[in-house]
PDB file of C-alpha atoms in Angstrom:
ATOM      1  CA  MET V   1      -0.118  -0.113   0.051  1.00 59.00           C
ATOM      2  CA  CYS V   2       1.259   3.568  -0.758  1.00 74.00           C
ATOM      3  CA  LEU V   3       0.350   6.473   1.182  1.00 83.00           C
ATOM      4  CA  GLY V   4       0.470  10.116  -0.010  1.00 92.00           C
ATOM      5  CA  PHE V   5       0.241  12.970   2.800  1.00 95.00           C
ATOM      6  CA  PRO V   6      -0.959  16.676   1.975  1.00 97.00           C
ATOM      7  CA  MET V   7       1.792  18.932   2.601  1.00 98.00           C
ATOM      8  CA  THR V   8       1.537  22.787   2.414  1.00 98.00           C
ATOM      9  CA  VAL V   9       3.991  24.535   0.190  1.00 98.00           C
ATOM     10  CA  VAL V  10       6.117  27.277   2.219  1.00 98.00           C
ATOM     11  CA  SER V  11       8.553  28.220  -0.586  1.00 98.00           C
ATOM     12  CA  GLY V  12       9.919  27.020  -3.846  1.00 96.00           C
ATOM     13  CA  ASP V  13      10.057  26.932  -7.650  1.00 96.00           C
ATOM     14  CA  ALA V  14       8.978  24.804 -10.656  1.00 95.00           C
ATOM     15  CA  LEU V  15      11.649  22.161  -9.643  1.00 97.00           C
ATOM     16  CA  GLN V  16      11.389  21.939  -5.966  1.00 98.00           C
ATOM     17  CA  ALA V  17       9.618  23.186  -2.797  1.00 98.00           C
ATOM     18  CA  ILE V  18      10.044  23.212   0.974  1.00 98.00           C
ATOM     19  CA  CYS V  19       6.899  21.856   2.025  1.00 98.00           C
ATOM     20  CA  ALA V  20       5.462  21.583   5.715  1.00 98.00           C
ATOM     21  CA  ARG V  21       3.242  19.103   7.663  1.00 96.00           C
ATOM     22  CA  LYS V  22       2.665  18.900  11.399  1.00 93.00           C
ATOM     23  CA  GLY V  23       5.919  21.029  12.095  1.00 94.00           C
ATOM     24  CA  GLU V  24       8.119  19.202   9.964  1.00 96.00           C
ATOM     25  CA  THR V  25       9.458  20.399   6.640  1.00 97.00           C
ATOM     26  CA  GLN V  26      11.201  18.683   3.761  1.00 97.00           C
ATOM     27  CA  MET V  27      12.111  19.197   0.324  1.00 98.00           C
ATOM     28  CA  VAL V  28       9.647  18.099  -2.468  1.00 98.00           C
ATOM     29  CA  SER V  29      10.046  17.821  -6.015  1.00 98.00           C
ATOM     30  CA  MET V  30       7.520  19.635  -8.098  1.00 98.00           C
ATOM     31  CA  LEU V  31       8.466  18.177 -11.449  1.00 97.00           C
ATOM     32  CA  LEU V  32       4.793  16.722 -11.799  1.00 97.00           C
ATOM     33  CA  VAL V  33       2.736  19.514 -10.689  1.00 97.00           C
ATOM     34  CA  GLY V  34       4.755  22.890 -11.523  1.00 97.00           C
ATOM     35  CA  GLU V  35       5.429  25.817  -9.272  1.00 97.00           C
ATOM     36  CA  GLN V  36       2.960  26.261  -6.543  1.00 98.00           C
ATOM     37  CA  PRO V  37       2.254  29.464  -4.445  1.00 98.00           C
ATOM     38  CA  ALA V  38       3.388  29.479  -0.918  1.00 98.00           C
ATOM     39  CA  GLY V  39       0.289  27.930   1.083  1.00 97.00           C
ATOM     40  CA  ALA V  40      -0.821  25.560  -1.726  1.00 98.00           C
ATOM     41  CA  ARG V  41      -1.520  22.068  -0.502  1.00 98.00           C
ATOM     42  CA  VAL V  42      -0.023  19.287  -2.640  1.00 98.00           C
ATOM     43  CA  LEU V  43      -0.285  15.197  -2.059  1.00 97.00           C
ATOM     44  CA  VAL V  44       3.387  14.325  -1.496  1.00 98.00           C
ATOM     45  CA  HIS V  45       4.391  10.629  -2.021  1.00 96.00           C
ATOM     46  CA  LEU V  46       8.108   9.387  -1.917  1.00 95.00           C
ATOM     47  CA  GLY V  47       9.327  13.205  -1.924  1.00 96.00           C
ATOM     48  CA  SER V  48       7.150  14.024  -5.102  1.00 97.00           C
ATOM     49  CA  ALA V  49       4.378  16.273  -5.114  1.00 98.00           C
ATOM     50  CA  MET V  50       1.782  13.958  -7.120  1.00 97.00           C
ATOM     51  CA  ARG V  51      -1.101  16.460  -7.344  1.00 96.00           C
ATOM     52  CA  VAL V  52      -2.419  19.875  -6.095  1.00 98.00           C
ATOM     53  CA  LEU V  53      -5.200  19.503  -3.423  1.00 97.00           C
ATOM     54  CA  ASP V  54      -8.138  21.827  -2.520  1.00 96.00           C
ATOM     55  CA  GLU V  55      -8.172  22.636   1.116  1.00 95.00           C
ATOM     56  CA  THR V  56     -11.281  20.287   1.440  1.00 93.00           C
ATOM     57  CA  GLU V  57      -9.743  17.478   0.128  1.00 94.00           C
ATOM     58  CA  ALA V  58      -6.534  17.916   1.817  1.00 95.00           C
ATOM     59  CA  ASP V  59      -8.412  18.267   5.239  1.00 93.00           C
ATOM     60  CA  ALA V  60     -10.280  14.906   4.621  1.00 90.00           C
ATOM     61  CA  ILE V  61      -6.994  12.940   3.632  1.00 92.00           C
ATOM     62  CA  ASP V  62      -5.513  14.569   7.008  1.00 92.00           C
ATOM     63  CA  ALA V  63      -8.551  13.436   9.114  1.00 90.00           C
ATOM     64  CA  ALA V  64      -8.428   9.937   7.625  1.00 89.00           C
ATOM     65  CA  LEU V  65      -4.808   9.636   8.335  1.00 91.00           C
ATOM     66  CA  ASP V  66      -5.298  10.737  11.918  1.00 91.00           C
ATOM     67  CA  GLY V  67      -8.150   8.317  12.340  1.00 91.00           C
ATOM     68  CA  LEU V  68      -6.093   5.470  11.205  1.00 89.00           C
ATOM     69  CA  SER V  69      -3.232   6.396  13.463  1.00 90.00           C
ATOM     70  CA  ALA V  70      -5.975   6.698  16.361  1.00 91.00           C
ATOM     71  CA  ALA V  71      -7.489   3.194  15.663  1.00 90.00           C
ATOM     72  CA  LEU V  72      -3.923   1.768  15.284  1.00 91.00           C
ATOM     73  CA  ASN V  73      -3.255   2.954  18.841  1.00 93.00           C
ATOM     74  CA  GLY V  74      -6.610   1.714  20.192  1.00 91.00           C
ATOM     75  CA  ALA V  75      -8.245   5.107  20.429  1.00 90.00           C
ATOM     76  CA  SER V  76     -11.233   6.135  19.585  1.00 88.00           C
ATOM     77  CA  PHE V  77     -11.338   7.340  15.805  1.00 87.00           C
ATOM     78  CA  GLU V  78     -14.989   7.668  14.516  1.00 84.00           C
ATOM     79  CA  HIS V  79     -15.036  11.402  14.856  1.00 85.00           C
ATOM     80  CA  PHE V  80     -12.167  11.475  12.294  1.00 85.00           C
ATOM     81  CA  PHE V  81     -14.683  10.115   9.532  1.00 82.00           C
ATOM     82  CA  ALA V  82     -17.764  12.114  10.408  1.00 77.00           C
ATOM     83  CA  ASP V  83     -18.058  12.918   6.764  1.00 74.00           C
ATOM     84  CA  ILE V  84     -18.778   9.217   5.936  1.00 77.00           C
ATOM     85  CA  ILE V  85     -20.619   8.014   9.195  1.00 77.00           C
ATOM     86  CA  ASP V  86     -24.274   7.630   8.509  1.00 79.00           C
ATOM     87  CA  ARG V  87     -24.361   7.434   4.863  1.00 80.00           C
ATOM     88  CA  GLU V  88     -24.194   4.710   2.285  1.00 80.00           C
ATOM     89  CA  PRO V  89     -21.064   4.283   0.404  1.00 76.00           C
ATOM     90  CA  GLU V  90     -20.981   5.476  -3.251  1.00 79.00           C
ATOM     91  CA  LEU V  91     -18.805   4.451  -5.993  1.00 82.00           C
ATOM     92  CA  PRO V  92     -16.680   7.385  -7.733  1.00 82.00           C
ATOM     93  CA  GLU V  93     -18.284   8.743 -10.785  1.00 84.00           C
ATOM     94  CA  HIS V  94     -15.812   6.886 -13.150  1.00 84.00           C
ATOM     95  CA  LEU V  95     -16.670   3.330 -11.538  1.00 85.00           C
ATOM     96  CA  ARG V  96     -20.506   3.669 -12.056  1.00 84.00           C
ATOM     97  CA  SER V  97     -22.189   2.032 -14.839  1.00 75.00           C
ATOM     98  CA  ARG V  98     -23.214   4.114 -17.694  1.00 65.00           C
ATOM     99  CA  THR V  99     -26.753   2.662 -17.458  1.00 56.00           C
ATOM    100  CA  GLU V 100     -27.570   3.945 -13.974  1.00 53.00           C
TER     101      GLU V 100
END
């Protein structure tokens, strides 16, 4: 399984940027997404920004990762998934039948 983490661009250019997450910073390759302004959120996997995230998606990924960590530590985790509790799961649009 591969995980990407939302990070916030601090500064950089089209080749690389300093990005931050939870108080830690790292140099990230920006070759796949291009130059991004400070404050932009990007999904980082193995030191490379894979795509630009909007704030809602970045927050949802952060909450899911925090929930996973809580579950692995035996803590309460349901509140991290408030956006999906009490609703029926739905397939993404690209996986739905064209006849629906």
